[in-house]
Amino acid sequence: MKAVPRGYWYTLKLAAVIGLLLGIAGPNLNPEAQHRFAEESRRSAWDSGIETVHASPNDEVSVGPLEAYQEALDVLRREYAGTVINDKQITKLTYAAIQGALSALNDPFTGFLDPDDWLSMQQTTQGSFEGIGAVLEPFGRDVRVVRPIPGSPAFKAGLKPGDIIFSVGTHDPDTGKLIKTTPTLGTDINTVVKLIKGPRGTKVTVTVLRNGVSKPIRFVIVRQNIEPPVVSYWMEDQDRKIGRIVLNEFNERADSQFERAWNDLKRQGLKALIFDLRFNPGGLFDVAVRIGSRFIEQGPLVIVQEKNGQRHTLYASSRVPKIGDIPLVVLINESSASASEIVAGAIKDHKRGILVGQHTFGKGLVQTIFPLADGSALRLTTSKYFTPSGHDINNKYDEEHRPLFGTGGIKPDIEVEQSPDWVDQQFEDKEHDTQLKKALEVLRTQMTARAR
Amino acid sequence: LKSILRGVAKAVGVILVVAVVFPLGMWLRSWVDSRRPVGISYQQLTDARGGSAQADSVGPAVAVKPAETFSAVLDIMRSEYVEKIEDESKLSAGAVRTMLYALDDPATRYWTPEQYRILLDQMEGEYRGIGAVVGVVKTKRNGIEQRRVTVVAPIPGGPAAKAGVLAGDTVVEIDGRWVIAYDPRLDLNRLALRNMPEAEYRRVLKDATKKLTDGISWPRALERLVSPKDETPIRLTLERAGESAPITVTVKPESFKVSPVAYRQMSQQVGYLRIGVFSPGVPEEVRRILSEHSDLKGLVVDLRDNPGGPDLDGPQGVSRSLAAALSALGIKGRVGTIVKGTSKRPIIATGNGKVPRMAVLLNRGTANVAEVAAAACDSLANAVTVGTPSRGDGTYQKLVKLKTGAMTVTGGKWLTSEEKPLPSTGLTPDVAVAGGKVGADPDPVLARALAVLAKRGGGA
């Protein structure tokens, strides 16, 4: 240890190692980690001693969800004589407890997705537009058609909303011969989706049960890649130059396609517009704001409530090209939801156009999905929408978490029931479309009045 | 001086190096932490359609303690939920309720503080609502698992009993609303397999939809029956074994109190003792009555519509009350055994062995601990059982107070004094007599029991 530099470097090296170790092992100054540390020490405090409470009935202490769950789980471990409380069981029980805690929020859209649910949700939402173009959903233990996408093979074949998938026939991809029929009642949606999906151009046989038809109906369908149209438009009344824009969804392409449609109609001499939001389930909020801003010259567009109940008002963007002051009717129905309701609500509150059709669905909530470390996920309502006048778009719920239709949603200015002869989403069918007829009538009257 | 300078340099060097390396270590740690997804990974996906958000990719699942997942969910909820959550006690109750529900054992359930008070009151003979002990039974019908709300025992003299509700009745509708026992759309499945006529399919679908949109879930059904908000009459649609069509009755809820023990002198040497529930005060009351009538030759013990119930922790438990009450009757020996796994807890009566000739009255509302009591009277005191078969519920339930509310938990099984399990079809009476009910006049079951006692020389 005579050589000074060596001793010097040795000390420094030692200091470096100690410093590094301190940094790693010392108290973590990261706030999130600190929180976790506190959580862990609290948890170990529960584990340390089992308390048996012999209290009088009035002796109620309020406890947090986690503590209540731990306490009940401890009682089960100690007293339960049924199935053994093993790790697998505890996982199942905990997931149930999480679900139970969330259900106390009385918000049916907030929920816990266990790893199986979450996985199947990702698969079904990714897969539903492929294959034959039918949106499917679980129905009891079965799977049913929510709606065939207009123009898709399923739509052309004649599948209808509400059809229950009874069986799926697999065909040989080369010869096209039916090789196997799999009954699908009581089968989960993933399996059904997997059976229906396949390479483009190959055949699949889908047999469905339809309300009112006693025998299952068989469809042989050729698979295609489905890209649903977002906007379709045309001049509804050539003489009076009443145009119509049908918006199917508020997705990434919606705003630019709307603009193209608008410009094209304008070139054709558009004088009045029917904006068709029927069966539009919503979509992206930003797109709703952009499209909504086209209709609202200036002023509030929507009131957004976010975490912990804080509200703020979003104003119509001035950077968006405006539709201008032309007669406008917005068509809505019970399947117009979410983003559709934001736009329709703003137009109504600003008296910018007349709403014709049926009271809308009533969904003014946005959920965010938070994937969790163990493969499960939390679906949480993180925003809520009100129209500029402060009307809650979302429905209220009864004690059993069932939506009370009509408590939320947008009420049309002119209520028109649809004719039973109109086939759902047949936007081209003008003959049976009572709501469209009313829209045209309203606009023609308005245009005549203006001309005077 | 050189060595001092060298020391100072060394110290400065050490401080510098530590200063540089310490944050490095911390960074290293936080980097490692961030790679290890302990709590949550924020991957936000917003979609106004709600039902169909998508994820680009999800990392592999990591072994995480379930409680950590719960904790993570609560953290996110508290910071991100759209409403301010003022009161988390509802969340606590929801968590425990649903967790216990997931065990799929209707006897293991959560009681809110209010429900807990009602339960304790019931055990003391104080009733509210329709005046019946009701429970949920798991059954399977047409291949569909169901949970049905069942009357364990209508309390004699209470509104339900007066309206003609019987033990074993299933409540299928409350005020015309179906008590949701399962997803009624499952019926479509079964019917779809048959080639059903159009009209039938349409009818079933419509009916199923109505049932679901109008229905009342069983926890709310129980609430409505046991602790209604007011005294508005409740219309019940009941299914009863042996009856092909449902029965409709109207019951006016009220609060009332019945003494758990009642005594009547039937003749010079024959007494009638009614035990409605094995509450803590019962043994003392039985002892007092019998000491006043020490010359009894025959005794009718009426255990009809005695629903038994959960055992409280501590000295006031129903199992202790059972042993003490039977001791007061003079019975001596093992009245029953509580079995949990491999452990057995015998319940011993310590009477003096001098027991009058006994007849025990049974019906479908004789359940649980009351059945154990009847079996013990039979085997230890050679009692005659008269009436209809009992319920056949040998579960041993424990009632555990939680910090908020309470829970009942299936804590084992009752064995009879002969160390046999209770038959699930119930105890079969020695003398079968149908009809009659507690307090009715005439009461054919009581009349028959008196006749049997007289024949056996147990009464004048």
Tab-separated table of C-alpha atoms in Angstrom, chain A residues 4-397:
chain	number	residue	atom	x	y	z
A	4	VAL	CA	-0.012	6.408	-3.457
A	5	PRO	CA	-1.835	6.367	-6.794
A	6	ARG	CA	-2.892	2.811	-6.243
A	7	GLY	CA	-4.284	3.602	-2.792
A	8	TYR	CA	-5.939	6.681	-4.177
A	9	TRP	CA	-7.589	4.843	-7.056
A	10	TYR	CA	-8.476	1.996	-4.787
A	11	THR	CA	-10.337	4.379	-2.462
A	12	LEU	CA	-12.097	6.007	-5.382
A	13	LYS	CA	-13.076	2.646	-6.828
A	14	LEU	CA	-14.434	1.594	-3.483
A	15	ALA	CA	-16.346	4.874	-3.241
A	16	ALA	CA	-17.765	4.287	-6.698
A	17	VAL	CA	-18.965	0.825	-5.789
A	18	ILE	CA	-20.473	1.982	-2.498
A	19	GLY	CA	-22.119	4.960	-4.176
A	20	LEU	CA	-23.584	2.775	-6.844
A	21	LEU	CA	-24.860	0.279	-4.313
A	22	LEU	CA	-26.369	3.059	-2.237
A	23	GLY	CA	-28.126	4.368	-5.271
A	24	ILE	CA	-29.561	0.979	-6.014
A	25	ALA	CA	-30.396	-0.182	-2.539
A	26	GLY	CA	-31.177	3.059	-0.793
A	27	PRO	CA	-34.589	4.607	-0.464
A	28	ASN	CA	-36.100	5.117	-3.848
A	29	LEU	CA	-36.887	8.731	-4.505
A	30	ASN	CA	-39.111	8.028	-7.460
A	31	PRO	CA	-42.602	8.967	-6.151
A	32	GLU	CA	-44.402	6.126	-7.864
A	33	ALA	CA	-42.036	3.585	-6.437
A	34	GLN	CA	-42.345	5.184	-3.027
A	35	HIS	CA	-46.051	4.755	-3.202
A	36	ARG	CA	-45.611	1.125	-4.065
A	37	PHE	CA	-43.223	0.728	-1.159
A	38	ALA	CA	-45.817	2.161	1.217
A	39	GLU	CA	-48.423	-0.133	-0.266
A	40	GLU	CA	-46.194	-3.135	0.304
A	41	SER	CA	-45.427	-2.326	3.895
A	42	ARG	CA	-49.096	-1.821	4.574
A	43	ARG	CA	-49.881	-5.149	3.006
A	44	SER	CA	-47.317	-6.998	5.053
A	45	ALA	CA	-48.833	-5.458	8.153
A	46	TRP	CA	-52.112	-7.182	7.311
A	47	ASP	CA	-50.420	-10.465	6.728
A	48	SER	CA	-48.709	-10.403	10.083
A	49	GLY	CA	-51.661	-11.076	12.311
A	50	ILE	CA	-55.123	-12.467	11.847
A	51	GLU	CA	-57.665	-10.497	13.707
A	52	THR	CA	-60.910	-12.003	14.796
A	53	VAL	CA	-63.440	-9.341	15.434
A	54	HIS	CA	-66.165	-9.959	17.927
A	55	ALA	CA	-67.944	-6.725	17.653
A	56	SER	CA	-71.427	-5.578	18.353
A	57	PRO	CA	-73.563	-4.966	15.287
A	58	ASN	CA	-73.242	-1.220	15.606
A	59	ASP	CA	-69.510	-1.396	15.611
A	60	GLU	CA	-68.938	-0.647	11.954
A	61	VAL	CA	-65.625	0.619	10.695
A	62	SER	CA	-65.326	1.908	7.175
A	63	VAL	CA	-62.536	0.192	5.273
A	64	GLY	CA	-61.088	0.575	1.820
A	65	PRO	CA	-61.785	-1.979	-0.903
A	66	LEU	CA	-58.385	-3.608	-0.707
A	67	GLU	CA	-58.557	-4.003	3.040
A	68	ALA	CA	-62.114	-5.338	2.933
A	69	TYR	CA	-61.060	-7.872	0.336
A	70	GLN	CA	-58.035	-8.970	2.342
A	71	GLU	CA	-60.155	-9.367	5.443
A	72	ALA	CA	-62.785	-11.494	3.712
A	73	LEU	CA	-60.104	-13.577	2.030
A	74	ASP	CA	-58.484	-14.215	5.400
A	75	VAL	CA	-61.826	-15.396	6.794
A	76	LEU	CA	-62.212	-17.756	3.850
A	77	ARG	CA	-58.711	-19.137	4.337
A	78	ARG	CA	-59.457	-19.747	7.985
A	79	GLU	CA	-63.057	-20.924	7.941
A	80	TYR	CA	-64.152	-22.085	4.521
A	81	ALA	CA	-64.844	-25.792	4.221
A	82	GLY	CA	-65.700	-25.872	0.515
A	83	THR	CA	-63.205	-25.933	-2.341
A	84	VAL	CA	-59.631	-25.453	-1.245
A	85	ILE	CA	-58.447	-21.855	-1.350
A	86	ASN	CA	-55.317	-22.336	-3.463
A	87	ASP	CA	-53.433	-19.833	-5.611
A	88	LYS	CA	-55.604	-20.437	-8.640
A	89	GLN	CA	-58.721	-19.959	-6.553
A	90	ILE	CA	-57.316	-16.781	-5.017
A	91	THR	CA	-56.671	-15.333	-8.462
A	92	LYS	CA	-60.247	-16.101	-9.460
A	93	LEU	CA	-61.603	-14.619	-6.229
A	94	THR	CA	-59.471	-11.507	-6.557
A	95	TYR	CA	-60.622	-10.880	-10.108
A	96	ALA	CA	-64.190	-11.237	-8.864
A	97	ALA	CA	-63.468	-8.768	-6.055
A	98	ILE	CA	-62.040	-6.266	-8.541
A	99	GLN	CA	-65.095	-6.693	-10.730
A	100	GLY	CA	-67.321	-6.230	-7.690
A	101	ALA	CA	-65.572	-3.062	-6.549
A	102	LEU	CA	-65.878	-1.570	-10.034
A	103	SER	CA	-69.507	-2.568	-10.395
A	104	ALA	CA	-70.282	-0.441	-7.334
A	105	LEU	CA	-69.549	2.576	-9.550
A	106	ASN	CA	-72.809	1.683	-11.339
A	107	ASP	CA	-71.201	2.318	-14.694
A	108	PRO	CA	-71.753	-0.659	-16.968
A	109	PHE	CA	-68.936	0.376	-19.268
A	110	THR	CA	-66.318	0.239	-16.550
A	111	GLY	CA	-65.090	-3.224	-15.845
A	112	PHE	CA	-62.267	-5.610	-15.346
A	113	LEU	CA	-61.090	-7.885	-18.104
A	114	ASP	CA	-59.333	-10.976	-16.861
A	115	PRO	CA	-56.505	-12.242	-19.086
A	116	ASP	CA	-58.866	-14.485	-21.077
A	117	ASP	CA	-61.426	-11.716	-21.600
A	118	TRP	CA	-58.790	-9.222	-22.620
A	119	LEU	CA	-57.184	-11.602	-25.087
A	120	SER	CA	-60.488	-12.526	-26.668
A	121	MET	CA	-61.520	-8.881	-26.865
A	122	GLN	CA	-58.400	-8.025	-28.806
A	123	GLN	CA	-58.951	-10.923	-31.143
A	124	THR	CA	-62.599	-10.244	-31.833
A	125	THR	CA	-62.233	-6.534	-32.412
A	126	GLN	CA	-59.337	-7.133	-34.721
A	127	GLY	CA	-61.037	-9.906	-36.603
A	128	SER	CA	-64.609	-8.854	-36.961
A	129	PHE	CA	-64.226	-6.920	-40.170
A	130	GLU	CA	-62.378	-9.642	-41.981
A	131	GLY	CA	-63.774	-12.637	-43.712
A	132	ILE	CA	-67.383	-12.019	-44.618
A	133	GLY	CA	-67.999	-8.532	-43.245
A	134	ALA	CA	-70.278	-9.246	-40.339
A	135	VAL	CA	-69.875	-7.686	-36.926
A	136	LEU	CA	-70.512	-10.387	-34.339
A	137	GLU	CA	-71.243	-10.285	-30.635
A	138	PRO	CA	-71.878	-12.851	-27.893
A	139	PHE	CA	-75.572	-13.420	-27.220
A	140	GLY	CA	-76.281	-15.559	-24.183
A	141	ARG	CA	-74.060	-18.532	-24.831
A	142	ASP	CA	-74.333	-18.015	-28.580
A	143	VAL	CA	-72.978	-15.606	-31.124
A	144	ARG	CA	-75.122	-13.329	-33.195
A	145	VAL	CA	-74.778	-10.830	-35.982
A	146	VAL	CA	-74.780	-7.212	-34.808
A	147	ARG	CA	-74.926	-6.006	-38.386
A	148	PRO	CA	-73.545	-6.970	-41.748
A	149	ILE	CA	-71.373	-4.214	-43.162
A	150	PRO	CA	-73.189	-2.661	-46.134
A	151	GLY	CA	-71.708	-3.917	-49.382
A	152	SER	CA	-69.885	-6.829	-47.748
A	153	PRO	CA	-70.349	-10.479	-48.826
A	154	ALA	CA	-72.413	-11.072	-45.656
A	155	PHE	CA	-74.634	-8.127	-46.518
A	156	LYS	CA	-75.070	-9.229	-50.130
A	157	ALA	CA	-75.777	-12.820	-49.068
A	158	GLY	CA	-78.575	-11.554	-46.832
A	159	LEU	CA	-77.369	-11.943	-43.245
A	160	LYS	CA	-79.399	-9.737	-40.947
A	161	PRO	CA	-78.875	-8.097	-37.569
A	162	GLY	CA	-79.907	-10.505	-34.826
A	163	ASP	CA	-79.175	-13.690	-36.752
A	164	ILE	CA	-77.767	-16.315	-34.399
A	165	ILE	CA	-74.886	-18.326	-35.841
A	166	PHE	CA	-76.137	-21.912	-35.786
A	167	SER	CA	-73.290	-23.668	-37.590
A	168	VAL	CA	-70.276	-22.907	-39.740
A	169	GLY	CA	-69.270	-25.094	-42.672
A	170	THR	CA	-65.619	-25.362	-43.676
A	171	HIS	CA	-64.813	-25.756	-47.370
A	172	ASP	CA	-61.772	-27.223	-49.055
A	173	PRO	CA	-59.809	-24.170	-50.250
A	174	ASP	CA	-58.928	-25.836	-53.578
A	175	THR	CA	-62.037	-27.703	-54.639
A	176	GLY	CA	-64.523	-25.530	-52.752
A	177	LYS	CA	-66.281	-28.641	-51.462
A	178	LEU	CA	-67.925	-28.537	-48.041
A	179	ILE	CA	-65.779	-30.726	-45.801
A	180	LYS	CA	-67.060	-30.187	-42.301
A	181	THR	CA	-69.933	-28.495	-40.500
A	182	THR	CA	-69.338	-27.312	-36.949
A	183	PRO	CA	-72.386	-26.602	-34.795
A	184	THR	CA	-71.832	-23.310	-32.997
A	185	LEU	CA	-74.647	-22.882	-30.503
A	186	GLY	CA	-73.029	-22.513	-27.094
A	187	THR	CA	-69.636	-21.841	-28.678
A	188	ASP	CA	-67.599	-18.827	-27.648
A	189	ILE	CA	-67.135	-15.964	-30.053
A	190	ASN	CA	-63.432	-16.562	-30.650
A	191	THR	CA	-64.038	-20.030	-31.970
A	192	VAL	CA	-66.847	-18.832	-34.197
A	193	VAL	CA	-64.730	-15.969	-35.563
A	194	LYS	CA	-61.850	-18.349	-36.239
A	195	LEU	CA	-64.168	-20.686	-38.145
A	196	ILE	CA	-65.603	-17.882	-40.256
A	197	LYS	CA	-62.317	-16.194	-41.084
A	198	GLY	CA	-60.103	-17.491	-43.850
A	199	PRO	CA	-58.122	-16.552	-46.951
A	200	ARG	CA	-59.726	-14.182	-49.422
A	201	GLY	CA	-61.677	-15.871	-52.199
A	202	THR	CA	-62.443	-19.084	-50.299
A	203	LYS	CA	-65.909	-20.223	-49.318
A	204	VAL	CA	-67.578	-20.580	-45.952
A	205	THR	CA	-71.081	-21.797	-45.159
A	206	VAL	CA	-72.830	-19.872	-42.413
A	207	THR	CA	-76.127	-21.205	-41.089
A	208	VAL	CA	-78.175	-18.924	-38.896
A	209	LEU	CA	-81.315	-18.951	-36.788
A	210	ARG	CA	-83.503	-16.002	-37.480
A	211	ASN	CA	-86.262	-14.666	-35.306
A	212	GLY	CA	-89.527	-15.611	-36.931
A	213	VAL	CA	-88.095	-18.287	-39.197
A	214	SER	CA	-88.543	-21.828	-37.957
A	215	LYS	CA	-85.749	-23.495	-39.915
A	216	PRO	CA	-82.077	-22.528	-39.899
A	217	ILE	CA	-81.076	-20.553	-42.994
A	218	ARG	CA	-77.924	-21.444	-44.898
A	219	PHE	CA	-75.643	-19.015	-46.689
A	220	VAL	CA	-72.613	-19.930	-48.764
A	221	ILE	CA	-70.376	-16.876	-48.726
A	222	VAL	CA	-67.096	-16.091	-50.463
A	223	ARG	CA	-64.649	-14.368	-48.143
A	224	GLN	CA	-63.231	-10.964	-48.987
A	225	ASN	CA	-61.130	-8.369	-47.303
A	226	ILE	CA	-63.502	-5.836	-45.924
A	227	GLU	CA	-62.858	-2.147	-45.850
A	228	PRO	CA	-66.142	-0.512	-44.976
A	229	PRO	CA	-66.811	2.794	-46.715
A	230	VAL	CA	-66.760	5.668	-44.277
A	231	VAL	CA	-68.574	8.308	-46.284
A	232	SER	CA	-71.019	7.922	-49.113
A	233	TYR	CA	-72.771	10.862	-50.717
A	234	TRP	CA	-74.914	11.862	-53.632
A	235	MET	CA	-77.368	14.487	-54.724
A	236	GLU	CA	-80.617	13.333	-53.198
A	237	ASP	CA	-82.786	15.878	-55.007
A	238	GLN	CA	-81.227	16.931	-58.316
A	239	ASP	CA	-83.784	19.676	-59.002
A	240	ARG	CA	-83.480	21.402	-55.678
A	241	LYS	CA	-79.844	20.465	-55.201
A	242	ILE	CA	-80.350	18.784	-51.875
A	243	GLY	CA	-77.258	16.692	-51.175
A	244	ARG	CA	-76.846	13.859	-48.731
A	245	ILE	CA	-73.753	12.710	-46.873
A	246	VAL	CA	-73.913	9.397	-45.014
A	247	LEU	CA	-71.232	9.038	-42.380
A	248	ASN	CA	-70.803	5.469	-41.119
A	249	GLU	CA	-68.119	5.989	-38.530
A	250	PHE	CA	-65.885	8.673	-37.089
A	251	ASN	CA	-62.565	7.063	-37.974
A	252	GLU	CA	-59.251	8.468	-39.216
A	253	ARG	CA	-60.464	8.716	-42.789
A	254	ALA	CA	-63.821	10.261	-41.968
A	255	ASP	CA	-62.889	13.953	-41.953
A	256	SER	CA	-60.954	13.963	-45.221
A	257	GLN	CA	-63.609	11.877	-46.950
A	258	PHE	CA	-66.266	14.216	-45.636
A	259	GLU	CA	-64.369	17.170	-47.046
A	260	ARG	CA	-64.072	15.487	-50.436
A	261	ALA	CA	-67.796	14.705	-50.445
A	262	TRP	CA	-68.631	18.244	-49.425
A	263	ASN	CA	-66.459	19.810	-52.116
A	264	ASP	CA	-67.851	17.533	-54.772
A	265	LEU	CA	-71.452	18.282	-53.806
A	266	LYS	CA	-70.624	21.970	-53.699
A	267	ARG	CA	-69.280	21.754	-57.254
A	268	GLN	CA	-72.586	20.205	-58.250
A	269	GLY	CA	-74.374	23.270	-56.911
A	270	LEU	CA	-75.457	22.074	-53.467
A	271	LYS	CA	-78.141	24.231	-51.816
A	272	ALA	CA	-79.163	22.139	-48.806
A	273	LEU	CA	-77.706	19.170	-46.956
A	274	ILE	CA	-78.949	16.002	-45.294
A	275	PHE	CA	-76.289	14.741	-42.920
A	276	ASP	CA	-77.091	11.096	-42.187
A	277	LEU	CA	-75.780	9.832	-38.857
A	278	ARG	CA	-78.104	6.861	-38.510
A	279	PHE	CA	-76.388	3.636	-37.412
A	280	ASN	CA	-73.209	5.587	-36.797
A	281	PRO	CA	-71.765	4.049	-33.607
A	282	GLY	CA	-69.269	6.862	-33.047
A	283	GLY	CA	-65.524	6.584	-33.210
A	284	LEU	CA	-62.697	8.963	-32.494
A	285	PHE	CA	-63.361	12.025	-30.404
A	286	ASP	CA	-60.923	14.296	-32.286
A	287	VAL	CA	-62.637	13.446	-35.536
A	288	ALA	CA	-65.997	14.306	-34.002
A	289	VAL	CA	-64.603	17.687	-32.972
A	290	ARG	CA	-63.217	18.371	-36.448
A	291	ILE	CA	-66.380	17.366	-38.255
A	292	GLY	CA	-68.553	19.139	-35.692
A	293	SER	CA	-66.501	22.330	-36.156
A	294	ARG	CA	-67.454	22.357	-39.821
A	295	PHE	CA	-71.075	22.860	-38.828
A	296	ILE	CA	-70.632	25.293	-35.940
A	297	GLU	CA	-69.422	28.745	-36.937
A	298	GLN	CA	-68.151	29.546	-33.473
A	299	GLY	CA	-68.878	28.825	-29.819
A	300	PRO	CA	-68.927	25.776	-27.597
A	301	LEU	CA	-69.036	22.389	-29.279
A	302	VAL	CA	-69.024	19.962	-26.402
A	303	ILE	CA	-68.413	19.934	-22.667
A	304	VAL	CA	-65.964	17.307	-21.579
A	305	GLN	CA	-65.781	15.909	-18.083
A	306	GLU	CA	-62.539	14.230	-17.194
A	307	LYS	CA	-60.833	12.703	-14.213
A	308	ASN	CA	-62.366	13.416	-10.832
A	309	GLY	CA	-65.258	15.299	-12.358
A	310	GLN	CA	-63.358	18.278	-13.789
A	311	ARG	CA	-65.164	19.845	-16.712
A	312	HIS	CA	-64.035	22.031	-19.550
A	313	THR	CA	-65.655	23.327	-22.693
A	314	LEU	CA	-64.286	22.638	-26.146
A	315	TYR	CA	-65.000	25.319	-28.740
A	316	ALA	CA	-65.525	24.893	-32.433
A	317	SER	CA	-62.195	25.143	-34.198
A	318	SER	CA	-61.850	28.203	-36.393
A	319	ARG	CA	-59.218	26.546	-38.560
A	320	VAL	CA	-61.753	24.146	-40.039
A	321	PRO	CA	-63.571	25.148	-43.255
A	322	LYS	CA	-67.203	25.887	-42.467
A	323	ILE	CA	-70.303	24.486	-44.120
A	324	GLY	CA	-71.861	27.914	-44.041
A	325	ASP	CA	-75.448	28.907	-43.665
A	326	ILE	CA	-77.330	26.397	-45.786
A	327	PRO	CA	-80.485	24.530	-44.781
A	328	LEU	CA	-79.454	21.415	-42.878
A	329	VAL	CA	-81.189	18.284	-41.600
A	330	VAL	CA	-79.389	15.709	-39.502
A	331	LEU	CA	-80.833	12.199	-39.588
A	332	ILE	CA	-80.450	10.262	-36.361
A	333	ASN	CA	-81.828	7.050	-34.906
A	334	GLU	CA	-81.516	4.719	-31.916
A	335	SER	CA	-78.203	3.428	-33.225
A	336	SER	CA	-76.566	6.841	-33.503
A	337	ALA	CA	-74.159	6.876	-30.608
A	338	SER	CA	-71.257	8.630	-28.952
A	339	ALA	CA	-69.398	10.848	-31.457
A	340	SER	CA	-72.609	11.014	-33.530
A	341	GLU	CA	-74.440	12.341	-30.500
A	342	ILE	CA	-71.753	14.933	-29.803
A	343	VAL	CA	-72.093	16.336	-33.312
A	344	ALA	CA	-75.895	16.091	-33.437
A	345	GLY	CA	-76.151	17.643	-29.962
A	346	ALA	CA	-73.989	20.622	-30.924
A	347	ILE	CA	-75.979	21.229	-34.101
A	348	LYS	CA	-79.202	21.050	-32.114
A	349	ASP	CA	-78.069	23.372	-29.313
A	350	HIS	CA	-76.797	25.955	-31.815
A	351	LYS	CA	-80.037	25.572	-33.792
A	352	ARG	CA	-77.804	25.134	-36.807
A	353	GLY	CA	-79.985	22.426	-38.335
A	354	ILE	CA	-83.065	20.313	-37.714
A	355	LEU	CA	-82.739	16.847	-36.231
A	356	VAL	CA	-85.078	14.292	-37.786
A	357	GLY	CA	-85.553	10.655	-36.770
A	358	GLN	CA	-85.445	8.863	-33.422
A	359	HIS	CA	-84.006	9.561	-29.990
A	360	THR	CA	-80.365	8.531	-30.114
A	361	PHE	CA	-78.683	5.714	-28.183
A	362	GLY	CA	-77.339	7.691	-25.248
A	363	LYS	CA	-73.672	6.920	-24.914
A	364	GLY	CA	-71.585	9.899	-23.925
A	365	LEU	CA	-68.740	8.096	-22.251
A	366	VAL	CA	-65.262	7.200	-23.303
A	367	GLN	CA	-63.381	4.292	-21.884
A	368	THR	CA	-59.678	3.892	-21.724
A	369	ILE	CA	-58.187	0.456	-21.519
A	370	PHE	CA	-55.290	0.053	-19.128
A	371	PRO	CA	-53.471	-3.233	-19.667
A	372	LEU	CA	-52.111	-4.603	-16.397
A	373	ALA	CA	-48.953	-6.497	-15.668
A	374	ASP	CA	-50.577	-9.898	-15.190
A	375	GLY	CA	-52.213	-9.929	-18.613
A	376	SER	CA	-55.537	-8.571	-17.430
A	377	ALA	CA	-56.852	-5.096	-18.206
A	378	LEU	CA	-58.986	-2.376	-16.711
A	379	ARG	CA	-61.617	-0.712	-18.815
A	380	LEU	CA	-62.390	2.592	-17.196
A	381	THR	CA	-64.663	5.445	-18.109
A	382	THR	CA	-62.319	8.410	-18.340
A	383	SER	CA	-64.408	11.037	-20.083
A	384	LYS	CA	-68.008	12.006	-20.278
A	385	TYR	CA	-69.712	14.329	-22.703
A	386	PHE	CA	-72.361	16.972	-22.364
A	387	THR	CA	-73.865	19.015	-25.165
A	388	PRO	CA	-73.048	22.759	-25.132
A	389	SER	CA	-76.273	23.413	-23.162
A	390	GLY	CA	-75.121	20.988	-20.479
A	391	HIS	CA	-77.330	18.022	-21.375
A	392	ASP	CA	-75.750	14.715	-20.343
A	393	ILE	CA	-75.422	12.584	-23.444
A	394	ASN	CA	-75.110	9.383	-21.488
A	395	ASN	CA	-78.108	7.458	-20.204
A	396	LYS	CA	-78.802	6.984	-16.525
A	397	TYR	CA	-78.894	3.444	-15.207
